[in-house]
Structures are given as C-alpha cells and as structure tokens.
Amino acid sequence: DARVTQTPRHKVTEMGQEVTMRCQPILGHNTVFWYRQTMMQGLELLAYFRNRAPLDDSGMPKDRFSAEMPDATLATLKIQPSEPRDSAVYFCASGLNSPLHFGNGTRLTVT
Amino acid sequence: GQNIDQPTEMTATEGAIVQINCTYQTSGFNGLFWYQQHAGEAPTFLSYNVLDGLEEKGRFSSFLSRSKGYSYLLLKELQMKDSASYLCAVRDPAAGNKLTFGGGTRVLVKP
C-alpha cells in the first residue's frame, strides 16, 4: 500500500533549537497539507500546497514556522526557534482530489 | 469563517449502535469527510459525502444534509476496536478547498 512517510517519528529538543520535519507524499498526489494536533486544539491546519505551490499558510505562525516543497517528493516544516508551546504531533497528509491520506506524524517535545 | 461542531465524547455498549453528529457552517461546501483516529495513530479515512443522503460502508454509514449543514456517522454492531476518535471534516472551495476538521468525538465502547 502506498503511504505518506514522515520523519522523524519522535523529536525531543530544547527551547530555541531548530526543528525540521520531513514528509514524503504518496507518489502522484498533488496536494500536501501540514496539520498540528494537540489535546486542546485538535487538528489545526498549518499549511497547504497544491502542485508544490503554497496555497494557504494562514494557520502558521510566520515568525518561527516555514513550510516548503523543494520537489514533488519532499515537503518540509521548520520551526526556528522552537518553543515549549510547539509541543504537539505534526501530521502531513497528501491527496489527489479526495480523500487525504495521513502520515504517522512527528511527535515533537520542546523542553 | 468556518465552524465545525461535534460532541466531545460518547459511550456505548459492544454490539449497540452509536450516532455521531456533526454540524458545520462554512462559506462554501465541497464535501464532508469522516476519519477515524485511534490513540497515538494517524487519522484514517472512513467516508465521504458530497450529495445529500446516506452512504453505507459495511457497519459504518454517513448521512449528509447540505441545507441543514448537518452530517452524522452511524456505527452499527459496535466492537471494542471501534473505540477511537471520529473526526468530521469539511472541504470549502471558498477557502482554497482546504480541509478543516472538527474537534473530534471520542467514542468509548464498553463490554
């Protein structure tokens, strides 16, 4: 089965450090989403790409977060500098029309 | 703006039926999705409605009324493995076709 692959699965880092999360979407999918999930906020959309072009990143704190798709097989989400409130599970999802397929997520802990 | 509401938690007995309601208010509408998410795992796609009516898939059914901004997910013959969170999501063409999720309904199935 084709699947969305995210790395790393877990990341523990100290406040102020840079964090990079990677996502390999399913081959042929033209939309990629980044979501953040916490107990309090549920699934929040951070950024959304179609055909590698950013369509919406209004949910992302611009001062510290950045999302890119350097090519069709790689999406990245960076946090610099990281803060304890960034601790969450970050999901990448890809799709072609519908529905979205989710990766297993990166569980980020910032101490 | 977008607003998607669903109950926080429901409890049901093994073998019974549970109905999870979802109401939405969005600028536009281009489909409603239900996802299942077990603790510590990624959301997985369950069903999709874009036209009014009932879609049935085995023990799971989903209903949509666009005029009422309302959907439900019906889980029949509940099994212990159905204990999970169920997420309602709406695709809004007025918001770039992004998928916005409700807070999720945690379903606990008891023996």
Coordinates of N, CA and C in Angstrom, one line a residue:
Chain A
D1 N 0.8 -1.2 0.0 CA 0.0 0.0 0.0 C 0.9 1.2 0.0
A2 N 0.5 2.2 -0.9 CA 1.3 3.5 -0.8 C 0.9 4.2 0.4
R3 N 1.9 4.9 1.0 CA 1.7 5.6 2.2 C 2.5 6.9 2.3
V4 N 2.0 7.8 3.1 CA 2.7 9.1 3.4 C 3.8 8.8 4.5
T5 N 5.0 9.2 4.2 CA 6.1 8.9 5.1 C 6.6 10.1 5.8
Q6 N 6.6 10.1 7.1 CA 7.1 11.3 7.9 C 8.3 10.9 8.7
T7 N 9.3 11.8 8.8 CA 10.4 11.6 9.6 C 10.8 12.9 10.3
P8 N 11.3 12.9 11.5 CA 11.4 11.7 12.4 C 10.0 11.4 13.0
R9 N 9.9 10.2 13.6 CA 8.6 9.9 14.3 C 8.5 10.6 15.6
H10 N 9.7 10.7 16.3 CA 9.7 11.4 17.6 C 10.9 12.4 17.5
K11 N 10.7 13.6 18.2 CA 11.8 14.5 18.3 C 11.7 15.2 19.6
V12 N 12.7 15.2 20.4 CA 12.8 15.9 21.7 C 13.9 16.9 21.5
T13 N 13.6 18.2 21.8 CA 14.6 19.2 21.6 C 14.5 20.3 22.7
E14 N 15.5 21.1 22.8 CA 15.4 22.2 23.8 C 14.9 23.4 23.2
M15 N 14.3 24.2 24.0 CA 13.8 25.5 23.5 C 14.9 26.3 22.8
G16 N 14.5 26.9 21.7 CA 15.5 27.7 20.9 C 16.2 27.0 19.8
Q17 N 16.1 25.7 19.8 CA 16.7 24.9 18.7 C 15.8 24.9 17.5
E18 N 16.5 24.6 16.3 CA 15.7 24.5 15.1 C 15.2 23.0 15.0
V19 N 14.0 22.9 14.5 CA 13.4 21.6 14.2 C 13.0 21.5 12.8
T20 N 13.4 20.4 12.1 CA 12.9 20.2 10.7 C 12.2 18.9 10.6
M21 N 11.0 18.9 10.1 CA 10.2 17.7 9.9 C 10.0 17.5 8.4
R22 N 10.1 16.2 8.0 CA 10.0 15.9 6.6 C 8.8 15.0 6.3
C23 N 8.4 15.1 5.1 CA 7.2 14.4 4.6 C 7.4 14.0 3.2
Q24 N 7.2 12.7 2.9 CA 7.2 12.2 1.5 C 5.8 11.8 1.2
P25 N 5.2 12.6 0.3 CA 3.8 12.3 0.0 C 3.7 11.1 -0.9
I26 N 2.5 10.6 -1.1 CA 2.3 9.5 -1.9 C 2.5 9.9 -3.4
L27 N 3.2 9.1 -4.1 CA 3.6 9.4 -5.5 C 2.3 9.7 -6.3
G28 N 2.4 10.9 -7.0 CA 1.2 11.2 -7.8 C 0.2 12.1 -7.2
H29 N 0.3 12.2 -5.8 CA -0.6 13.2 -5.1 C -0.1 14.6 -5.3
N30 N -1.1 15.5 -5.6 CA -0.7 16.9 -5.9 C -1.0 17.9 -4.8
T31 N -1.6 17.4 -3.7 CA -1.9 18.3 -2.6 C -1.2 17.8 -1.4
V32 N -0.6 18.7 -0.6 CA 0.1 18.3 0.7 C -0.4 19.3 1.7
F33 N -0.8 18.7 2.9 CA -1.2 19.5 4.0 C -0.3 19.2 5.2
W34 N 0.0 20.3 6.0 CA 0.6 20.1 7.3 C -0.5 20.5 8.4
Y35 N -0.7 19.5 9.3 CA -1.6 19.8 10.4 C -0.8 19.6 11.7
R36 N -1.3 20.3 12.8 CA -0.7 20.1 14.1 C -1.9 19.7 15.0
Q37 N -1.6 18.7 15.9 CA -2.7 18.2 16.7 C -2.2 18.2 18.2
T38 N -3.1 18.8 19.0 CA -2.9 18.8 20.4 C -4.2 18.4 21.1
M39 N -4.1 18.1 22.3 CA -5.4 17.7 23.0 C -6.3 18.9 23.1
M40 N -5.8 20.0 23.3 CA -6.6 21.2 23.5 C -7.2 21.7 22.2
Q41 N -6.5 21.7 21.1 CA -6.9 22.4 19.9 C -7.3 21.4 18.8
G42 N -7.1 20.2 19.0 CA -7.5 19.2 17.9 C -6.5 19.4 16.7
L43 N -7.0 19.1 15.5 CA -6.2 19.2 14.3 C -6.3 20.6 13.7
E44 N -5.2 21.3 13.7 CA -5.2 22.6 13.1 C -4.4 22.6 11.8
L45 N -4.9 23.3 10.8 CA -4.2 23.3 9.5 C -3.1 24.4 9.6
L46 N -1.9 24.0 9.3 CA -0.8 25.0 9.3 C -0.5 25.5 7.9
A47 N -0.4 24.6 6.9 CA 0.0 25.0 5.6 C -0.6 24.0 4.6
Y48 N -0.7 24.4 3.3 CA -1.4 23.6 2.3 C -0.7 24.0 1.0
F49 N -0.3 22.9 0.2 CA 0.3 23.1 -1.1 C -0.5 22.4 -2.1
R50 N -0.5 22.9 -3.3 CA -1.1 22.2 -4.5 C -0.1 22.3 -5.6
N51 N 0.3 21.2 -6.2 CA 1.3 21.2 -7.2 C 2.6 22.0 -6.8
R52 N 3.0 21.8 -5.5 CA 4.2 22.3 -4.9 C 4.0 23.8 -4.6
A53 N 3.0 24.5 -5.0 CA 2.8 25.9 -4.7 C 2.1 26.1 -3.4
P54 N 2.5 26.9 -2.5 CA 1.8 27.2 -1.3 C 0.5 27.9 -1.6
L55 N -0.6 27.3 -1.1 CA -1.9 28.0 -1.3 C -2.4 28.7 0.0
D56 N -2.1 28.2 1.1 CA -2.6 28.8 2.3 C -1.7 28.4 3.5
D57 N -1.1 29.4 4.1 CA -0.3 29.1 5.3 C -0.8 30.1 6.4
S58 N -2.0 30.4 6.4 CA -2.6 31.4 7.3 C -2.6 30.9 8.7
G59 N -2.6 29.5 8.9 CA -2.6 28.9 10.2 C -1.3 28.8 10.9
M60 N -0.3 29.3 10.2 CA 1.1 29.0 10.7 C 1.7 30.3 11.2
P61 N 2.3 30.3 12.4 CA 3.0 31.5 13.0 C 4.2 31.8 12.1
K62 N 4.1 32.9 11.4 CA 5.1 33.2 10.3 C 6.5 33.5 10.9
D63 N 6.5 34.0 12.1 CA 7.8 34.4 12.6 C 8.7 33.3 12.9
R64 N 8.2 32.1 13.2 CA 9.0 31.0 13.5 C 8.9 29.7 12.7
F65 N 7.8 29.6 12.0 CA 7.4 28.4 11.2 C 7.6 28.7 9.7
S66 N 8.1 27.7 8.9 CA 8.2 27.8 7.5 C 7.9 26.5 6.9
A67 N 7.2 26.5 5.8 CA 6.9 25.2 5.1 C 7.3 25.4 3.6
E68 N 7.9 24.3 3.1 CA 8.4 24.3 1.7 C 8.2 23.0 1.0
M69 N 8.1 23.0 -0.3 CA 8.2 21.7 -1.1 C 9.3 21.9 -2.1
P70 N 10.5 21.5 -1.8 CA 11.6 21.6 -2.7 C 11.4 20.8 -4.0
D71 N 10.7 19.7 -3.9 CA 10.3 18.9 -5.0 C 9.1 18.1 -4.7
A72 N 8.6 17.4 -5.7 CA 7.3 16.7 -5.6 C 7.3 15.6 -4.6
T73 N 8.5 15.2 -4.2 CA 8.6 14.0 -3.3 C 9.0 14.4 -1.9
L74 N 9.1 15.7 -1.6 CA 9.5 16.1 -0.3 C 8.8 17.4 0.1
A75 N 8.2 17.4 1.3 CA 7.7 18.6 2.0 C 8.4 18.7 3.3
T76 N 8.7 20.0 3.7 CA 9.4 20.2 4.9 C 8.6 21.3 5.8
L77 N 8.7 21.1 7.1 CA 8.1 22.0 8.0 C 9.3 22.4 9.0
K78 N 9.6 23.6 9.1 CA 10.7 24.0 10.0 C 10.2 25.0 11.1
I79 N 10.7 24.8 12.3 CA 10.4 25.7 13.4 C 11.8 26.2 13.9
Q80 N 11.9 27.5 13.9 CA 13.1 28.2 14.3 C 12.9 29.6 14.9
P81 N 13.1 29.8 16.1 CA 13.4 28.9 17.2 C 12.2 28.2 17.8
S82 N 12.4 27.0 18.2 CA 11.3 26.2 18.8 C 11.0 26.7 20.2
E83 N 9.7 26.5 20.6 CA 9.3 26.9 22.0 C 8.5 25.8 22.6
P84 N 8.4 25.7 23.9 CA 7.6 24.6 24.5 C 6.2 24.5 24.0
R85 N 5.6 25.6 23.7 CA 4.2 25.6 23.2 C 4.0 24.9 21.8
D86 N 5.2 24.7 21.2 CA 5.1 24.0 19.9 C 5.0 22.5 20.1
S87 N 5.1 22.0 21.3 CA 5.0 20.5 21.5 C 3.6 20.0 21.1
A88 N 3.6 19.1 20.2 CA 2.4 18.6 19.5 C 2.8 17.4 18.6
V89 N 1.8 16.8 18.0 CA 2.0 15.9 16.9 C 1.8 16.6 15.6
Y90 N 2.7 16.6 14.7 CA 2.6 17.2 13.4 C 2.4 16.2 12.3
F91 N 1.2 16.3 11.7 CA 0.9 15.4 10.6 C 1.0 16.0 9.3
C92 N 1.5 15.2 8.3 CA 1.5 15.6 6.9 C 0.4 14.7 6.3
A93 N -0.3 15.2 5.3 CA -1.3 14.4 4.6 C -1.2 14.8 3.1
S94 N -1.4 13.8 2.2 CA -1.4 14.1 0.8 C -2.7 13.6 0.2
G95 N -3.0 14.1 -1.0 CA -4.2 13.7 -1.7 C -4.2 14.1 -3.2
L96 N -5.1 13.4 -3.9 CA -5.3 13.7 -5.3 C -6.8 13.8 -5.4
N97 N -7.4 14.9 -5.5 CA -8.9 15.1 -5.4 C -9.2 14.7 -3.9
S98 N -9.7 13.5 -3.6 CA -10.0 13.2 -2.3 C -9.9 11.7 -2.1
P99 N -9.8 11.1 -0.9 CA -9.6 11.8 0.4 C -8.2 12.0 0.7
L100 N -7.9 12.6 1.8 CA -6.5 12.8 2.2 C -6.0 11.6 2.9
H101 N -4.7 11.3 2.7 CA -4.0 10.2 3.4 C -3.0 10.8 4.3
F102 N -3.1 10.4 5.6 CA -2.2 10.9 6.6 C -0.9 10.1 6.8
G103 N 0.2 10.8 7.1 CA 1.3 10.1 7.6 C 1.2 9.8 9.1
N104 N 2.1 9.0 9.7 CA 2.0 8.7 11.1 C 2.4 9.8 12.0
G105 N 2.9 10.9 11.5 CA 3.1 12.0 12.4 C 4.5 12.1 13.0
T106 N 4.9 13.3 13.4 CA 6.1 13.5 14.1 C 5.6 14.1 15.5
R107 N 6.0 13.3 16.5 CA 5.7 13.8 17.9 C 6.8 14.6 18.4
L108 N 6.6 15.9 18.5 CA 7.6 16.9 18.9 C 7.4 17.3 20.4
T109 N 8.5 17.2 21.1 CA 8.5 17.7 22.5 C 9.6 18.7 22.6
V110 N 9.2 19.9 23.0 CA 10.2 21.0 23.2 C 10.3 21.3 24.7
T111 N 11.5 21.1 25.3 CA 11.6 21.3 26.7 C 12.3 22.7 27.1
Chain B
G1 N -15.9 32.6 7.8 CA -15.2 31.7 8.7 C -15.7 30.3 8.6
Q2 N -15.1 29.4 9.4 CA -15.6 28.0 9.4 C -15.8 27.6 10.8
N3 N -16.9 26.8 11.0 CA -17.2 26.3 12.3 C -17.7 24.9 12.1
I4 N -17.1 24.0 12.8 CA -17.5 22.6 12.7 C -17.6 22.0 14.1
D5 N -18.8 21.6 14.5 CA -19.1 21.1 15.8 C -19.5 19.7 15.9
Q6 N -18.9 19.0 16.9 CA -19.3 17.6 17.1 C -19.2 17.4 18.6
P7 N -19.9 16.4 19.2 CA -19.8 16.2 20.6 C -18.4 15.7 21.0
T8 N -18.0 16.0 22.2 CA -16.6 15.7 22.6 C -16.5 14.2 22.9
E9 N -17.5 13.6 23.5 CA -17.3 12.2 23.9 C -18.6 11.5 23.9
M10 N -18.6 10.2 23.6 CA -19.8 9.3 23.6 C -19.4 8.0 24.2
T11 N -20.3 7.3 24.9 CA -20.0 6.0 25.4 C -21.1 5.1 24.9
A12 N -20.8 3.9 24.5 CA -21.8 2.9 24.0 C -21.3 1.5 24.4
T13 N -22.3 0.6 24.2 CA -22.0 -0.8 24.6 C -21.7 -1.7 23.4
E14 N -20.8 -2.6 23.5 CA -20.5 -3.5 22.5 C -21.8 -4.1 21.8
G15 N -21.8 -4.1 20.5 CA -23.0 -4.7 19.8 C -24.1 -3.6 19.6
A16 N -24.0 -2.5 20.2 CA -25.0 -1.5 20.0 C -24.7 -0.6 18.8
I17 N -25.5 0.5 18.7 CA -25.4 1.4 17.6 C -25.0 2.8 18.2
V18 N -24.2 3.6 17.6 CA -23.9 4.9 18.0 C -24.0 5.9 16.9
Q19 N -24.5 7.0 17.1 CA -24.6 8.1 16.0 C -23.9 9.3 16.5
I20 N -22.9 9.7 15.7 CA -22.1 10.9 16.0 C -22.5 12.0 15.0
N21 N -23.0 13.1 15.6 CA -23.5 14.2 14.8 C -22.4 15.2 14.6
C22 N -22.5 15.9 13.4 CA -21.6 17.0 13.1 C -22.4 18.1 12.4
T23 N -22.3 19.3 12.9 CA -22.9 20.4 12.2 C -21.8 21.4 11.8
Y24 N -22.0 22.0 10.6 CA -20.9 22.9 10.1 C -21.5 24.2 9.5
Q25 N -20.7 25.2 9.6 CA -21.0 26.5 9.0 C -19.8 26.9 8.3
T26 N -19.9 26.9 6.9 CA -18.7 27.3 6.1 C -19.1 28.2 5.0
S27 N -18.2 28.9 4.5 CA -18.5 29.8 3.4 C -19.0 29.1 2.1
G28 N -18.4 27.9 1.9 CA -18.7 27.1 0.8 C -18.6 25.6 1.2
F29 N -19.1 24.8 0.3 CA -19.1 23.3 0.6 C -18.7 22.5 -0.6
N30 N -17.7 21.6 -0.4 CA -17.3 20.7 -1.5 C -17.0 19.4 -0.9
G31 N -17.8 18.9 0.0 CA -17.6 17.6 0.5 C -17.4 17.5 2.0
L32 N -17.9 16.5 2.7 CA -17.7 16.2 4.1 C -17.1 14.9 4.3
F33 N -16.1 14.8 5.1 CA -15.4 13.6 5.3 C -15.5 13.1 6.8
W34 N -15.4 11.8 7.0 CA -15.3 11.3 8.4 C -14.0 10.5 8.4
Y35 N -13.2 10.7 9.5 CA -12.0 10.0 9.7 C -12.1 9.3 11.1
Q36 N -11.4 8.2 11.2 CA -11.2 7.5 12.5 C -9.8 7.7 12.9
Q37 N -9.6 7.9 14.2 CA -8.2 8.0 14.7 C -8.1 7.3 16.1
H38 N -7.3 6.2 16.1 CA -7.0 5.5 17.3 C -5.9 6.3 18.0
A39 N -5.9 6.2 19.3 CA -4.9 6.9 20.2 C -3.5 6.6 19.7
G40 N -2.8 7.7 19.5 CA -1.4 7.6 19.1 C -1.2 7.2 17.6
E41 N -2.2 7.2 16.8 CA -2.1 6.9 15.4 C -2.6 8.0 14.5
A42 N -2.4 7.8 13.2 CA -2.9 8.8 12.3 C -4.3 8.7 12.0
P43 N -5.0 9.7 11.6 CA -6.4 9.6 11.1 C -6.5 8.7 9.9
T44 N -7.5 7.9 9.8 CA -7.7 7.1 8.6 C -9.1 7.4 8.0
F45 N -9.2 7.5 6.7 CA -10.4 7.8 6.0 C -11.5 6.8 6.2
L46 N -12.7 7.2 6.5 CA -13.9 6.3 6.7 C -14.9 6.5 5.6
S47 N -15.3 7.8 5.4 CA -16.4 8.0 4.4 C -16.4 9.5 3.9
Y48 N -17.1 9.6 2.8 CA -17.2 10.9 2.1 C -18.6 11.1 1.6
N49 N -19.1 12.3 1.9 CA -20.4 12.7 1.3 C -20.3 14.0 0.6
V50 N -20.8 14.1 -0.6 CA -20.9 15.4 -1.2 C -22.3 15.8 -1.6
L51 N -23.1 14.7 -1.8 CA -24.6 14.9 -2.1 C -25.4 14.5 -0.9
D52 N -26.6 15.0 -0.8 CA -27.5 14.7 0.3 C -27.8 13.2 0.3
G53 N -27.9 12.6 1.5 CA -28.3 11.2 1.6 C -27.4 10.4 2.4
L54 N -27.6 9.1 2.3 CA -26.9 8.2 3.1 C -25.9 7.4 2.3
E55 N -24.6 7.3 2.8 CA -23.6 6.4 2.2 C -23.3 5.3 3.2
E56 N -23.4 4.0 2.7 CA -23.2 2.9 3.6 C -22.0 2.1 3.2
K57 N -21.2 1.8 4.2 CA -20.0 1.0 4.0 C -19.9 0.0 5.1
G58 N -20.5 -1.1 4.9 CA -20.4 -2.2 6.0 C -21.1 -1.7 7.2
R59 N -20.4 -1.7 8.3 CA -21.0 -1.4 9.6 C -21.1 0.1 9.8
F60 N -20.4 0.9 8.9 CA -20.4 2.4 9.0 C -21.3 3.0 7.9
S61 N -22.1 4.0 8.3 CA -22.9 4.8 7.4 C -22.7 6.2 7.7
S62 N -22.7 7.1 6.6 CA -22.7 8.5 6.9 C -23.8 9.2 6.1
F63 N -24.4 10.2 6.7 CA -25.5 10.9 6.2 C -25.2 12.4 6.1
L64 N -25.7 13.0 5.0 CA -25.5 14.4 4.8 C -26.8 15.2 4.5
S65 N -27.0 16.3 5.1 CA -28.0 17.3 4.6 C -27.3 18.6 4.5
R66 N -27.1 19.0 3.2 CA -26.4 20.3 3.0 C -27.3 21.5 3.4
S67 N -28.6 21.4 3.2 CA -29.4 22.5 3.6 C -29.4 22.8 5.1
K68 N -29.2 21.7 5.9 CA -29.1 21.9 7.3 C -27.7 22.0 7.8
G69 N -26.7 21.9 7.0 CA -25.3 21.9 7.4 C -25.1 20.8 8.5
Y70 N -25.5 19.6 8.2 CA -25.5 18.5 9.2 C -25.1 17.2 8.6
S71 N -24.4 16.5 9.3 CA -24.0 15.1 8.9 C -24.0 14.2 10.2
Y72 N -24.1 13.0 10.0 CA -23.9 12.0 11.1 C -23.2 10.8 10.6
L73 N -22.4 10.2 11.5 CA -21.8 8.9 11.2 C -22.4 7.9 12.1
L74 N -22.9 6.8 11.5 CA -23.6 5.8 12.3 C -22.7 4.6 12.3
L75 N -22.4 4.1 13.5 CA -21.6 2.9 13.7 C -22.5 1.8 14.3
K76 N -22.6 0.7 13.5 CA -23.5 -0.4 13.9 C -22.7 -1.5 14.5
E77 N -23.4 -2.4 15.2 CA -22.7 -3.6 15.8 C -21.4 -3.3 16.3
L78 N -21.4 -2.4 17.3 CA -20.1 -1.9 17.8 C -19.2 -3.0 18.3
Q79 N -17.9 -2.8 18.0 CA -16.9 -3.7 18.5 C -15.9 -2.9 19.4
M80 N -15.2 -3.6 20.2 CA -14.3 -2.9 21.1 C -13.2 -2.1 20.3
K81 N -12.9 -2.6 19.2 CA -11.8 -2.0 18.4 C -12.4 -0.6 17.8
D82 N -13.7 -0.4 17.9 CA -14.2 0.9 17.4 C -14.0 2.0 18.4
S83 N -13.5 1.7 19.5 CA -13.1 2.8 20.5 C -12.0 3.6 19.9
A84 N -12.3 4.9 19.6 CA -11.4 5.8 18.9 C -12.0 7.2 18.8
S85 N -11.3 8.1 18.3 CA -11.9 9.4 18.0 C -12.4 9.4 16.5
Y86 N -13.5 10.1 16.3 CA -14.1 10.2 15.0 C -14.1 11.7 14.6
L87 N -13.5 12.0 13.5 CA -13.3 13.4 13.1 C -14.1 13.7 11.9
C88 N -14.9 14.8 12.0 CA -15.7 15.3 10.9 C -14.8 16.4 10.2
A89 N -14.8 16.5 8.9 CA -14.0 17.5 8.2 C -14.8 18.0 7.0
V90 N -14.7 19.3 6.7 CA -15.4 19.9 5.6 C -14.4 20.5 4.6
R91 N -14.6 20.3 3.3 CA -13.8 20.9 2.3 C -14.5 22.1 1.8
D92 N -13.9 23.3 1.8 CA -14.5 24.5 1.5 C -13.8 25.2 0.3
P93 N -14.5 25.2 -0.9 CA -13.9 25.8 -2.0 C -13.6 27.3 -1.9
A94 N -14.4 28.0 -1.0 CA -14.2 29.4 -0.7 C -12.9 29.6 0.1
A95 N -12.4 28.6 0.6 CA -11.1 28.7 1.4 C -10.0 27.8 0.7
G96 N -10.0 27.9 -0.6 CA -9.0 27.2 -1.3 C -9.1 25.7 -1.3
N97 N -10.3 25.2 -1.0 CA -10.5 23.7 -0.9 C -9.7 23.0 0.2
K98 N -9.4 23.8 1.2 CA -8.7 23.1 2.3 C -9.6 22.4 3.1
L99 N -9.1 21.4 3.9 CA -9.9 20.5 4.7 C -9.8 21.0 6.1
T100 N -11.0 21.3 6.7 CA -11.0 21.8 8.1 C -11.7 20.8 9.0
F101 N -11.1 20.5 10.1 CA -11.6 19.4 11.0 C -12.3 20.0 12.2
G102 N -13.3 19.2 12.6 CA -13.9 19.5 13.9 C -13.0 18.9 15.0
G103 N -13.4 19.1 16.2 CA -12.6 18.8 17.3 C -12.5 17.2 17.6
G104 N -13.4 16.5 16.9 CA -13.4 15.1 17.1 C -14.3 14.6 18.2
T105 N -14.8 13.4 18.1 CA -15.7 12.8 19.1 C -15.0 11.5 19.6
R106 N -14.7 11.4 20.9 CA -14.1 10.2 21.4 C -15.2 9.2 21.7
V107 N -15.1 8.1 21.1 CA -16.1 7.0 21.4 C -15.5 5.9 22.2
L108 N -16.1 5.6 23.3 CA -15.6 4.6 24.2 C -16.7 3.4 24.1
V109 N -16.2 2.3 23.7 CA -17.1 1.1 23.6 C -16.8 0.2 24.8
K110 N -17.9 -0.1 25.6 CA -17.7 -0.9 26.8 C -18.3 -2.3 26.6
P111 N -17.7 -3.2 27.3 CA -18.3 -4.6 27.1 C -19.7 -4.8 27.6

